[in-house]
């Protein structure tokens, strides 16, 4: 399956890349004024992390958006470096092009699977980024465990996996496409079939109804393949996500962004005192119905978030709806 996935992402690297967005930007497009480094320090290091000699692994780097953003942020810190890996040579070609454009010399790029990462050959990392990759593995738990094995004991990760509830419309469309495409293995033909179906979709279709949060199918052929024609795809509910992370001995520190999960509302005759935190998050996931991705900070440790009563801390707070 991995070889088939490699061929797919070589033909259709994700996401779509338009070099003009980089060429006219003085800093990487994904760079945020709320520094990713400050969030890392806040959530994973009690707000006290020094980023000199900081080692980062970007596992499944795609076309390098997170790579160049982190490289740009870390270039001021002595000895910091990034290892970016991916199975798609075309994605890595684009990543290298972007690294060169921003004149970043703190990044190493390798064509390899995250399943081949090991401490003997690559050492240990302070921080691991794995966005949109684990849910495309045949055995996601094995992938997460591989990453944990190269994480320093006090390190942490930022991962994103699909949210099952919010992607209901996606999976209905995948089922439809599996039927109409049963006699073809050609991606070009499958893409044409989707476009023909999409052109006549009624407004009642769930994919149409969730286009405010799921829109890759409107970004071009590469987005259609990744979202609807992917060879390997699974998603998680909140409760499944906690079990997934716990299965490799790690802990969920925080969702990012957290607003939908921690939205506060009351249901008459419901005693919230007897409902666990995870159950409250699950209620919100079902209540909103459109959480299509779970992005989380995870750690080997507990109590890693900066405390508000420690004035030495560097803190980043997400907005929580009241």
PDB file of C-alpha atoms in Angstrom:
ATOM      1  CA  UNK A   1       0.000   0.000   0.000  1.00  0.00           C
ATOM      2  CA  UNK A   2       2.844   2.437   0.771  1.00  0.00           C
ATOM      3  CA  UNK A   3       4.220   2.099  -2.761  1.00  0.00           C
ATOM      4  CA  UNK A   4       0.770   2.828  -4.184  1.00  0.00           C
ATOM      5  CA  UNK A   5       0.447   5.882  -1.931  1.00  0.00           C
ATOM      6  CA  UNK A   6       3.866   7.071  -3.100  1.00  0.00           C
ATOM      7  CA  UNK A   7       2.768   6.858  -6.737  1.00  0.00           C
ATOM      8  CA  UNK A   8      -0.465   8.699  -5.958  1.00  0.00           C
ATOM      9  CA  UNK A   9       1.238  11.617  -4.193  1.00  0.00           C
ATOM     10  CA  UNK A  10       3.949  11.770  -6.850  1.00  0.00           C
ATOM     11  CA  UNK A  11       1.287  12.218  -9.532  1.00  0.00           C
ATOM     12  CA  UNK A  12      -0.862  14.468  -7.352  1.00  0.00           C
ATOM     13  CA  UNK A  13       1.253  16.171  -4.662  1.00  0.00           C
ATOM     14  CA  UNK A  14      -0.874  17.730  -1.960  1.00  0.00           C
ATOM     15  CA  UNK A  15      -1.815  20.478  -1.491  1.00  0.00           C
ATOM     16  CA  UNK A  16      -1.841  22.285  -4.825  1.00  0.00           C
ATOM     17  CA  UNK A  17       1.157  24.585  -5.060  1.00  0.00           C
ATOM     18  CA  UNK A  18       1.382  27.904  -6.868  1.00  0.00           C
ATOM     19  CA  UNK A  19       4.919  29.285  -6.654  1.00  0.00           C
ATOM     20  CA  UNK A  20       3.735  32.875  -7.089  1.00  0.00           C
ATOM     21  CA  UNK A  21       2.417  32.849  -3.525  1.00  0.00           C
ATOM     22  CA  UNK A  22       5.984  32.335  -2.289  1.00  0.00           C
ATOM     23  CA  UNK A  23       7.776  34.528  -4.815  1.00  0.00           C
ATOM     24  CA  UNK A  24       5.877  37.626  -3.766  1.00  0.00           C
ATOM     25  CA  UNK A  25       5.925  36.926  -0.035  1.00  0.00           C
ATOM     26  CA  UNK A  26       8.799  38.253   2.118  1.00  0.00           C
ATOM     27  CA  UNK A  27       8.084  35.524   4.668  1.00  0.00           C
ATOM     28  CA  UNK A  28       6.560  32.037   4.211  1.00  0.00           C
ATOM     29  CA  UNK A  29       2.810  32.067   3.584  1.00  0.00           C
ATOM     30  CA  UNK A  30       2.055  29.912   6.630  1.00  0.00           C
ATOM     31  CA  UNK A  31       4.047  32.147   8.977  1.00  0.00           C
ATOM     32  CA  UNK A  32       1.814  33.392  11.788  1.00  0.00           C
ATOM     33  CA  UNK A  33       2.154  36.513  13.956  1.00  0.00           C
ATOM     34  CA  UNK A  34       1.321  34.177  16.850  1.00  0.00           C
ATOM     35  CA  UNK A  35       4.640  32.382  16.667  1.00  0.00           C
ATOM     36  CA  UNK A  36       4.422  28.611  16.410  1.00  0.00           C
ATOM     37  CA  UNK A  37       7.471  28.508  18.669  1.00  0.00           C
ATOM     38  CA  UNK A  38       5.618  30.361  21.419  1.00  0.00           C
ATOM     39  CA  UNK A  39       2.768  27.876  21.173  1.00  0.00           C
ATOM     40  CA  UNK A  40       5.223  24.972  21.379  1.00  0.00           C
ATOM     41  CA  UNK A  41       6.815  26.495  24.458  1.00  0.00           C
ATOM     42  CA  UNK A  42       3.444  27.250  26.042  1.00  0.00           C
ATOM     43  CA  UNK A  43       1.798  23.867  25.530  1.00  0.00           C
ATOM     44  CA  UNK A  44       4.756  21.490  25.746  1.00  0.00           C
ATOM     45  CA  UNK A  45       7.437  23.175  27.861  1.00  0.00           C
ATOM     46  CA  UNK A  46       5.567  25.134  30.548  1.00  0.00           C
ATOM     47  CA  UNK A  47       6.414  28.336  28.669  1.00  0.00           C
ATOM     48  CA  UNK A  48      10.150  28.042  29.347  1.00  0.00           C
ATOM     49  CA  UNK A  49      11.714  26.481  26.240  1.00  0.00           C
ATOM     50  CA  UNK A  50      15.005  27.767  24.860  1.00  0.00           C
ATOM     51  CA  UNK A  51      15.095  26.990  21.136  1.00  0.00           C
ATOM     52  CA  UNK A  52      18.855  26.896  20.687  1.00  0.00           C
ATOM     53  CA  UNK A  53      19.890  23.412  19.474  1.00  0.00           C
ATOM     54  CA  UNK A  54      16.216  22.567  18.966  1.00  0.00           C
ATOM     55  CA  UNK A  55      15.670  19.519  16.728  1.00  0.00           C
ATOM     56  CA  UNK A  56      12.474  19.165  14.694  1.00  0.00           C
ATOM     57  CA  UNK A  57      11.159  16.295  12.585  1.00  0.00           C
ATOM     58  CA  UNK A  58       8.466  17.071  10.029  1.00  0.00           C
ATOM     59  CA  UNK A  59       7.105  13.611   9.257  1.00  0.00           C
ATOM     60  CA  UNK A  60       5.270  13.662   5.949  1.00  0.00           C
ATOM     61  CA  UNK A  61       6.220  17.198   4.960  1.00  0.00           C
ATOM     62  CA  UNK A  62       4.259  17.305   1.692  1.00  0.00           C
ATOM     63  CA  UNK A  63       5.136  20.419  -0.307  1.00  0.00           C
ATOM     64  CA  UNK A  64       6.911  21.986   2.668  1.00  0.00           C
ATOM     65  CA  UNK A  65       4.574  24.623   4.064  1.00  0.00           C
ATOM     66  CA  UNK A  66       5.283  23.763   7.694  1.00  0.00           C
ATOM     67  CA  UNK A  67       8.946  23.110   6.893  1.00  0.00           C
ATOM     68  CA  UNK A  68       9.714  26.581   5.546  1.00  0.00           C
ATOM     69  CA  UNK A  69       7.611  28.255   8.240  1.00  0.00           C
ATOM     70  CA  UNK A  70       9.472  26.486  11.047  1.00  0.00           C
ATOM     71  CA  UNK A  71      12.796  26.939   9.280  1.00  0.00           C
ATOM     72  CA  UNK A  72      12.134  30.659   9.043  1.00  0.00           C
ATOM     73  CA  UNK A  73      11.248  30.861  12.749  1.00  0.00           C
ATOM     74  CA  UNK A  74      14.211  28.774  13.910  1.00  0.00           C
ATOM     75  CA  UNK A  75      16.920  30.377  11.790  1.00  0.00           C
ATOM     76  CA  UNK A  76      17.685  32.853  14.590  1.00  0.00           C
ATOM     77  CA  UNK A  77      18.415  30.060  17.074  1.00  0.00           C
ATOM     78  CA  UNK A  78      21.917  28.608  17.232  1.00  0.00           C
ATOM     79  CA  UNK A  79      22.187  24.919  16.403  1.00  0.00           C
ATOM     80  CA  UNK A  80      18.499  24.435  15.635  1.00  0.00           C
ATOM     81  CA  UNK A  81      17.681  22.197  12.681  1.00  0.00           C
ATOM     82  CA  UNK A  82      14.851  20.419  10.889  1.00  0.00           C
ATOM     83  CA  UNK A  83      14.631  17.021   9.212  1.00  0.00           C
ATOM     84  CA  UNK A  84      11.817  16.924   6.638  1.00  0.00           C
ATOM     85  CA  UNK A  85      10.761  13.550   5.248  1.00  0.00           C
ATOM     86  CA  UNK A  86       8.165  12.388   2.732  1.00  0.00           C
ATOM     87  CA  UNK A  87       7.571   9.462   0.375  1.00  0.00           C
ATOM     88  CA  UNK A  88       6.713  11.632  -2.642  1.00  0.00           C
ATOM     89  CA  UNK A  89       9.713  12.790  -4.720  1.00  0.00           C
ATOM     90  CA  UNK A  90       7.582  15.431  -6.440  1.00  0.00           C
ATOM     91  CA  UNK A  91       6.467  16.896  -3.109  1.00  0.00           C
ATOM     92  CA  UNK A  92      10.085  16.968  -1.955  1.00  0.00           C
ATOM     93  CA  UNK A  93      11.151  18.702  -5.165  1.00  0.00           C
ATOM     94  CA  UNK A  94       8.708  21.504  -4.360  1.00  0.00           C
ATOM     95  CA  UNK A  95       9.858  21.574  -0.727  1.00  0.00           C
ATOM     96  CA  UNK A  96      13.502  21.978  -1.784  1.00  0.00           C
ATOM     97  CA  UNK A  97      12.511  24.742  -4.200  1.00  0.00           C
ATOM     98  CA  UNK A  98      10.790  26.636  -1.390  1.00  0.00           C
ATOM     99  CA  UNK A  99      13.701  26.140   1.007  1.00  0.00           C
ATOM    100  CA  UNK A 100      16.059  27.590  -1.608  1.00  0.00           C
ATOM    101  CA  UNK A 101      13.706  30.511  -2.262  1.00  0.00           C
ATOM    102  CA  UNK A 102      13.801  31.534   1.403  1.00  0.00           C
ATOM    103  CA  UNK A 103      17.543  30.858   1.682  1.00  0.00           C
ATOM    104  CA  UNK A 104      17.143  28.497   4.633  1.00  0.00           C
ATOM    105  CA  UNK A 105      20.186  26.418   5.569  1.00  0.00           C
ATOM    106  CA  UNK A 106      18.830  24.725   8.702  1.00  0.00           C
ATOM    107  CA  UNK A 107      16.738  22.081   6.909  1.00  0.00           C
ATOM    108  CA  UNK A 108      17.630  18.587   5.683  1.00  0.00           C
ATOM    109  CA  UNK A 109      15.246  16.855   3.264  1.00  0.00           C
ATOM    110  CA  UNK A 110      15.014  13.080   2.779  1.00  0.00           C
ATOM    111  CA  UNK A 111      12.816  10.823   0.690  1.00  0.00           C
ATOM    112  CA  UNK A 112      11.680   8.180   3.140  1.00  0.00           C
ATOM    113  CA  UNK A 113       8.711   6.826   5.061  1.00  0.00           C
ATOM    114  CA  UNK A 114       8.122   7.821   8.658  1.00  0.00           C
ATOM    115  CA  UNK A 115       7.907   4.070   9.310  1.00  0.00           C
ATOM    116  CA  UNK A 116      11.660   3.894   8.643  1.00  0.00           C
ATOM    117  CA  UNK A 117      12.631   6.549  11.176  1.00  0.00           C
ATOM    118  CA  UNK A 118      14.721   5.222  14.073  1.00  0.00           C
ATOM    119  CA  UNK A 119      16.901   6.657  16.862  1.00  0.00           C
ATOM    120  CA  UNK A 120      20.033   4.769  15.784  1.00  0.00           C
ATOM    121  CA  UNK A 121      20.254   6.547  12.430  1.00  0.00           C
ATOM    122  CA  UNK A 122      18.501   9.821  13.181  1.00  0.00           C
ATOM    123  CA  UNK A 123      18.825  10.447  16.902  1.00  0.00           C
ATOM    124  CA  UNK A 124      16.088  12.061  18.980  1.00  0.00           C
ATOM    125  CA  UNK A 125      13.935  15.119  18.356  1.00  0.00           C
ATOM    126  CA  UNK A 126      12.568  17.824  20.624  1.00  0.00           C
ATOM    127  CA  UNK A 127       9.472  18.337  18.512  1.00  0.00           C
ATOM    128  CA  UNK A 128       7.689  16.368  15.800  1.00  0.00           C
ATOM    129  CA  UNK A 129       5.134  17.727  13.344  1.00  0.00           C
ATOM    130  CA  UNK A 130       2.902  15.186  11.603  1.00  0.00           C
ATOM    131  CA  UNK A 131      -0.031  16.832   9.853  1.00  0.00           C
ATOM    132  CA  UNK A 132      -2.439  14.841   7.716  1.00  0.00           C
ATOM    133  CA  UNK A 133      -0.277  11.726   7.505  1.00  0.00           C
ATOM    134  CA  UNK A 134      -1.138   9.148  10.157  1.00  0.00           C
ATOM    135  CA  UNK A 135      -4.709   8.701   8.912  1.00  0.00           C
ATOM    136  CA  UNK A 136      -3.309   7.628   5.523  1.00  0.00           C
ATOM    137  CA  UNK A 137      -1.238   4.776   6.985  1.00  0.00           C
ATOM    138  CA  UNK A 138      -2.420   1.180   6.925  1.00  0.00           C
ATOM    139  CA  UNK A 139      -1.633   0.990  10.649  1.00  0.00           C
ATOM    140  CA  UNK A 140      -1.739   4.517  12.143  1.00  0.00           C
ATOM    141  CA  UNK A 141      -0.838   3.294  15.639  1.00  0.00           C
ATOM    142  CA  UNK A 142       2.427   1.825  14.317  1.00  0.00           C
ATOM    143  CA  UNK A 143       3.219   5.165  12.701  1.00  0.00           C
ATOM    144  CA  UNK A 144       2.583   7.144  15.875  1.00  0.00           C
ATOM    145  CA  UNK A 145       4.641   4.665  17.884  1.00  0.00           C
ATOM    146  CA  UNK A 146       7.540   5.051  15.420  1.00  0.00           C
ATOM    147  CA  UNK A 147       7.465   8.796  15.990  1.00  0.00           C
ATOM    148  CA  UNK A 148       7.323   8.361  19.757  1.00  0.00           C
ATOM    149  CA  UNK A 149      10.477   6.230  19.594  1.00  0.00           C
ATOM    150  CA  UNK A 150      12.514   9.150  18.192  1.00  0.00           C
ATOM    151  CA  UNK A 151      11.016  11.775  20.515  1.00  0.00           C
ATOM    152  CA  UNK A 152      13.055  13.004  23.464  1.00  0.00           C
ATOM    153  CA  UNK A 153      11.515  12.124  26.863  1.00  0.00           C
ATOM    154  CA  UNK A 154      10.599  15.770  27.472  1.00  0.00           C
ATOM    155  CA  UNK A 155       9.583  16.398  23.857  1.00  0.00           C
ATOM    156  CA  UNK A 156       6.195  16.757  22.224  1.00  0.00           C
ATOM    157  CA  UNK A 157       4.333  16.556  18.954  1.00  0.00           C
ATOM    158  CA  UNK A 158       1.766  18.474  16.959  1.00  0.00           C
ATOM    159  CA  UNK A 159      -0.374  16.112  14.912  1.00  0.00           C
ATOM    160  CA  UNK A 160      -3.507  16.389  12.795  1.00  0.00           C
ATOM    161  CA  UNK A 161      -5.829  13.543  11.902  1.00  0.00           C
ATOM    162  CA  UNK A 162      -9.239  13.543  10.267  1.00  0.00           C
ATOM    163  CA  UNK A 163     -12.399  14.036  12.331  1.00  0.00           C
ATOM    164  CA  UNK A 164     -15.003  11.392  11.536  1.00  0.00           C
ATOM    165  CA  UNK A 165     -18.174  13.331  12.334  1.00  0.00           C
ATOM    166  CA  UNK A 166     -17.299  16.390  10.263  1.00  0.00           C
ATOM    167  CA  UNK A 167     -16.263  14.274   7.269  1.00  0.00           C
ATOM    168  CA  UNK A 168     -19.543  12.356   6.968  1.00  0.00           C
ATOM    169  CA  UNK A 169     -20.263  14.002   3.609  1.00  0.00           C
ATOM    170  CA  UNK A 170     -16.774  13.122   2.372  1.00  0.00           C
ATOM    171  CA  UNK A 171     -17.232   9.450   3.179  1.00  0.00           C
ATOM    172  CA  UNK A 172     -20.643   9.355   1.538  1.00  0.00           C
ATOM    173  CA  UNK A 173     -19.081  10.762  -1.634  1.00  0.00           C
ATOM    174  CA  UNK A 174     -16.185   8.292  -1.375  1.00  0.00           C
ATOM    175  CA  UNK A 175     -18.728   5.455  -1.230  1.00  0.00           C
ATOM    176  CA  UNK A 176     -20.508   6.832  -4.302  1.00  0.00           C
ATOM    177  CA  UNK A 177     -17.234   7.140  -6.212  1.00  0.00           C
ATOM    178  CA  UNK A 178     -16.151   3.627  -5.235  1.00  0.00           C
ATOM    179  CA  UNK A 179     -19.268   2.329  -6.980  1.00  0.00           C
ATOM    180  CA  UNK A 180     -18.987   4.354 -10.189  1.00  0.00           C
ATOM    181  CA  UNK A 181     -15.206   3.840 -10.412  1.00  0.00           C
ATOM    182  CA  UNK A 182     -15.199   0.091  -9.799  1.00  0.00           C
ATOM    183  CA  UNK A 183     -14.078  -0.617 -13.375  1.00  0.00           C
ATOM    184  CA  UNK A 184     -11.232   1.904 -13.543  1.00  0.00           C
ATOM    185  CA  UNK A 185      -7.961   2.400 -11.677  1.00  0.00           C
ATOM    186  CA  UNK A 186      -7.048   5.523 -13.630  1.00  0.00           C
ATOM    187  CA  UNK A 187      -7.026   8.640 -11.459  1.00  0.00           C
ATOM    188  CA  UNK A 188      -7.695  10.938 -14.424  1.00  0.00           C
ATOM    189  CA  UNK A 189     -10.890   9.035 -15.206  1.00  0.00           C
ATOM    190  CA  UNK A 190     -11.918   9.032 -11.555  1.00  0.00           C
ATOM    191  CA  UNK A 191     -11.416  12.804 -11.358  1.00  0.00           C
ATOM    192  CA  UNK A 192     -13.597  13.338 -14.438  1.00  0.00           C
ATOM    193  CA  UNK A 193     -16.293  11.133 -12.924  1.00  0.00           C
ATOM    194  CA  UNK A 194     -16.301  13.191  -9.731  1.00  0.00           C
ATOM    195  CA  UNK A 195     -16.479  16.486 -11.614  1.00  0.00           C
ATOM    196  CA  UNK A 196     -19.447  15.222 -13.628  1.00  0.00           C
ATOM    197  CA  UNK A 197     -21.218  14.104 -10.457  1.00  0.00           C
ATOM    198  CA  UNK A 198     -20.381  17.321  -8.616  1.00  0.00           C
ATOM    199  CA  UNK A 199     -21.839  19.444 -11.419  1.00  0.00           C
ATOM    200  CA  UNK A 200     -25.289  17.989 -10.742  1.00  0.00           C
ATOM    201  CA  UNK A 201     -25.129  17.520  -6.957  1.00  0.00           C
ATOM    202  CA  UNK A 202     -28.297  18.693  -5.191  1.00  0.00           C
ATOM    203  CA  UNK A 203     -28.044  21.163  -2.317  1.00  0.00           C
ATOM    204  CA  UNK A 204     -29.203  18.378   0.015  1.00  0.00           C
ATOM    205  CA  UNK A 205     -25.919  16.482  -0.499  1.00  0.00           C
ATOM    206  CA  UNK A 206     -23.815  16.507   2.675  1.00  0.00           C
ATOM    207  CA  UNK A 207     -20.587  17.306   0.813  1.00  0.00           C
ATOM    208  CA  UNK A 208     -22.294  20.448  -0.476  1.00  0.00           C
ATOM    209  CA  UNK A 209     -23.598  21.290   2.979  1.00  0.00           C
ATOM    210  CA  UNK A 210     -20.128  21.185   4.575  1.00  0.00           C
ATOM    211  CA  UNK A 211     -18.180  23.165   1.979  1.00  0.00           C
ATOM    212  CA  UNK A 212     -17.649  25.921   4.532  1.00  0.00           C
ATOM    213  CA  UNK A 213     -15.092  23.631   6.228  1.00  0.00           C
ATOM    214  CA  UNK A 214     -14.255  20.995   3.581  1.00  0.00           C
ATOM    215  CA  UNK A 215     -13.257  22.471   0.258  1.00  0.00           C
ATOM    216  CA  UNK A 216     -10.218  20.616  -1.110  1.00  0.00           C
ATOM    217  CA  UNK A 217     -12.368  19.260  -3.939  1.00  0.00           C
ATOM    218  CA  UNK A 218     -12.711  22.864  -5.131  1.00  0.00           C
ATOM    219  CA  UNK A 219      -8.946  23.506  -5.252  1.00  0.00           C
ATOM    220  CA  UNK A 220      -8.057  21.359  -8.258  1.00  0.00           C
ATOM    221  CA  UNK A 221      -7.294  17.756  -9.168  1.00  0.00           C
ATOM    222  CA  UNK A 222      -4.744  17.276  -6.387  1.00  0.00           C
ATOM    223  CA  UNK A 223      -7.313  18.255  -3.780  1.00  0.00           C
ATOM    224  CA  UNK A 224      -9.930  15.933  -5.289  1.00  0.00           C
ATOM    225  CA  UNK A 225      -7.518  12.993  -5.125  1.00  0.00           C
ATOM    226  CA  UNK A 226      -6.438  13.648  -1.536  1.00  0.00           C
ATOM    227  CA  UNK A 227      -9.955  14.208  -0.225  1.00  0.00           C
ATOM    228  CA  UNK A 228     -12.138  11.851  -2.233  1.00  0.00           C
ATOM    229  CA  UNK A 229     -10.009   9.330  -4.134  1.00  0.00           C
ATOM    230  CA  UNK A 230      -7.384   8.528  -1.520  1.00  0.00           C
ATOM    231  CA  UNK A 231      -6.243   4.924  -1.381  1.00  0.00           C
ATOM    232  CA  UNK A 232      -5.982   4.913   2.411  1.00  0.00           C
ATOM    233  CA  UNK A 233      -8.130   7.063   4.681  1.00  0.00           C
ATOM    234  CA  UNK A 234      -9.532   6.757   8.176  1.00  0.00           C
ATOM    235  CA  UNK A 235     -10.906   9.248  10.679  1.00  0.00           C
ATOM    236  CA  UNK A 236     -11.404   9.561  14.434  1.00  0.00           C
ATOM    237  CA  UNK A 237     -14.038  10.695  16.862  1.00  0.00           C
ATOM    238  CA  UNK A 238     -12.828  12.545  19.960  1.00  0.00           C
ATOM    239  CA  UNK A 239     -13.046   9.433  22.135  1.00  0.00           C
ATOM    240  CA  UNK A 240     -11.194   7.352  19.529  1.00  0.00           C
ATOM    241  CA  UNK A 241      -8.510  10.026  19.320  1.00  0.00           C
ATOM    242  CA  UNK A 242      -7.828   9.853  23.067  1.00  0.00           C
ATOM    243  CA  UNK A 243      -7.547   6.054  22.864  1.00  0.00           C
ATOM    244  CA  UNK A 244      -5.264   6.331  19.823  1.00  0.00           C
ATOM    245  CA  UNK A 245      -2.809   8.651  21.574  1.00  0.00           C
ATOM    246  CA  UNK A 246      -2.989   6.679  24.825  1.00  0.00           C
ATOM    247  CA  UNK A 247      -2.228   3.435  22.954  1.00  0.00           C
ATOM    248  CA  UNK A 248       1.392   4.543  22.469  1.00  0.00           C
ATOM    249  CA  UNK A 249       1.772   5.851  26.018  1.00  0.00           C
ATOM    250  CA  UNK A 250       1.321   9.552  25.246  1.00  0.00           C
ATOM    251  CA  UNK A 251      -1.105  12.218  26.444  1.00  0.00           C
ATOM    252  CA  UNK A 252      -3.224  14.821  24.670  1.00  0.00           C
ATOM    253  CA  UNK A 253      -2.141  18.193  26.031  1.00  0.00           C
ATOM    254  CA  UNK A 254      -4.552  20.431  24.126  1.00  0.00           C
ATOM    255  CA  UNK A 255      -6.602  20.785  20.963  1.00  0.00           C
ATOM    256  CA  UNK A 256      -5.519  23.621  18.696  1.00  0.00           C
ATOM    257  CA  UNK A 257      -7.724  25.431  17.935  1.00  0.00           C
ATOM    258  CA  UNK A 258      -9.784  24.529  20.978  1.00  0.00           C
ATOM    259  CA  UNK A 259     -12.877  26.750  20.660  1.00  0.00           C
ATOM    260  CA  UNK A 260     -15.321  24.162  19.266  1.00  0.00           C
ATOM    261  CA  UNK A 261     -14.324  21.527  21.799  1.00  0.00           C
ATOM    262  CA  UNK A 262     -14.638  23.889  24.770  1.00  0.00           C
ATOM    263  CA  UNK A 263     -17.696  25.842  23.647  1.00  0.00           C
ATOM    264  CA  UNK A 264     -19.884  26.277  26.719  1.00  0.00           C
ATOM    265  CA  UNK A 265     -23.630  25.742  26.537  1.00  0.00           C
ATOM    266  CA  UNK A 266     -26.191  24.096  28.772  1.00  0.00           C
ATOM    267  CA  UNK A 267     -28.807  21.469  28.051  1.00  0.00           C
ATOM    268  CA  UNK A 268     -31.835  21.517  30.381  1.00  0.00           C
ATOM    269  CA  UNK A 269     -31.994  18.635  32.866  1.00  0.00           C
ATOM    270  CA  UNK A 270     -28.417  17.505  32.103  1.00  0.00           C
ATOM    271  CA  UNK A 271     -26.057  17.305  35.096  1.00  0.00           C
ATOM    272  CA  UNK A 272     -22.659  18.296  33.707  1.00  0.00           C
ATOM    273  CA  UNK A 273     -20.948  17.368  36.962  1.00  0.00           C
ATOM    274  CA  UNK A 274     -21.301  13.709  36.010  1.00  0.00           C
ATOM    275  CA  UNK A 275     -19.922  14.170  32.504  1.00  0.00           C
ATOM    276  CA  UNK A 276     -16.169  13.779  31.952  1.00  0.00           C
ATOM    277  CA  UNK A 277     -14.057  16.266  30.022  1.00  0.00           C
ATOM    278  CA  UNK A 278     -13.695  13.841  27.106  1.00  0.00           C
ATOM    279  CA  UNK A 279     -17.464  13.293  27.058  1.00  0.00           C
ATOM    280  CA  UNK A 280     -18.021  17.062  26.969  1.00  0.00           C
ATOM    281  CA  UNK A 281     -15.694  17.322  23.969  1.00  0.00           C
ATOM    282  CA  UNK A 282     -17.603  14.459  22.326  1.00  0.00           C
ATOM    283  CA  UNK A 283     -20.909  16.236  22.938  1.00  0.00           C
ATOM    284  CA  UNK A 284     -19.536  19.356  21.261  1.00  0.00           C
ATOM    285  CA  UNK A 285     -18.186  17.354  18.324  1.00  0.00           C
ATOM    286  CA  UNK A 286     -21.660  15.925  17.716  1.00  0.00           C
ATOM    287  CA  UNK A 287     -23.378  19.234  18.512  1.00  0.00           C
ATOM    288  CA  UNK A 288     -21.497  21.212  15.860  1.00  0.00           C
ATOM    289  CA  UNK A 289     -21.154  18.335  13.398  1.00  0.00           C
ATOM    290  CA  UNK A 290     -18.468  20.050  11.314  1.00  0.00           C
ATOM    291  CA  UNK A 291     -15.167  19.286  13.057  1.00  0.00           C
ATOM    292  CA  UNK A 292     -13.421  17.630  10.115  1.00  0.00           C
ATOM    293  CA  UNK A 293      -9.875  17.718  11.523  1.00  0.00           C
ATOM    294  CA  UNK A 294      -8.437  17.163  14.993  1.00  0.00           C
ATOM    295  CA  UNK A 295      -5.215  19.126  15.573  1.00  0.00           C
ATOM    296  CA  UNK A 296      -3.560  18.386  18.901  1.00  0.00           C
ATOM    297  CA  UNK A 297      -0.411  18.855  20.952  1.00  0.00           C
ATOM    298  CA  UNK A 298       0.667  15.594  22.587  1.00  0.00           C
ATOM    299  CA  UNK A 299       3.429  14.777  25.050  1.00  0.00           C
ATOM    300  CA  UNK A 300       5.089  11.962  26.971  1.00  0.00           C
ATOM    301  CA  UNK A 301       4.578  14.077  30.068  1.00  0.00           C
ATOM    302  CA  UNK A 302       1.619  15.607  31.916  1.00  0.00           C
ATOM    303  CA  UNK A 303       1.209  19.154  33.235  1.00  0.00           C
ATOM    304  CA  UNK A 304       3.232  20.719  30.410  1.00  0.00           C
ATOM    305  CA  UNK A 305       1.078  23.830  29.825  1.00  0.00           C
ATOM    306  CA  UNK A 306       2.376  27.170  31.104  1.00  0.00           C
ATOM    307  CA  UNK A 307       0.667  28.335  34.287  1.00  0.00           C
ATOM    308  CA  UNK A 308      -0.996  31.731  34.424  1.00  0.00           C
ATOM    309  CA  UNK A 309       0.370  32.477  37.898  1.00  0.00           C
ATOM    310  CA  UNK A 310       3.995  32.063  36.742  1.00  0.00           C
ATOM    311  CA  UNK A 311       4.945  35.517  35.472  1.00  0.00           C
ATOM    312  CA  UNK A 312       8.118  34.208  33.827  1.00  0.00           C
ATOM    313  CA  UNK A 313       6.110  32.180  31.357  1.00  0.00           C
ATOM    314  CA  UNK A 314       5.640  32.892  27.676  1.00  0.00           C
ATOM    315  CA  UNK A 315       1.976  32.234  27.053  1.00  0.00           C
ATOM    316  CA  UNK A 316      -0.319  31.966  24.034  1.00  0.00           C
ATOM    317  CA  UNK A 317      -4.036  31.684  24.702  1.00  0.00           C
ATOM    318  CA  UNK A 318      -6.614  30.628  22.149  1.00  0.00           C
ATOM    319  CA  UNK A 319      -9.928  32.443  22.186  1.00  0.00           C
ATOM    320  CA  UNK A 320     -12.587  30.383  23.937  1.00  0.00           C
ATOM    321  CA  UNK A 321     -16.236  31.164  23.222  1.00  0.00           C
ATOM    322  CA  UNK A 322     -18.213  31.895  26.348  1.00  0.00           C
TER     323      UNK A 322
END
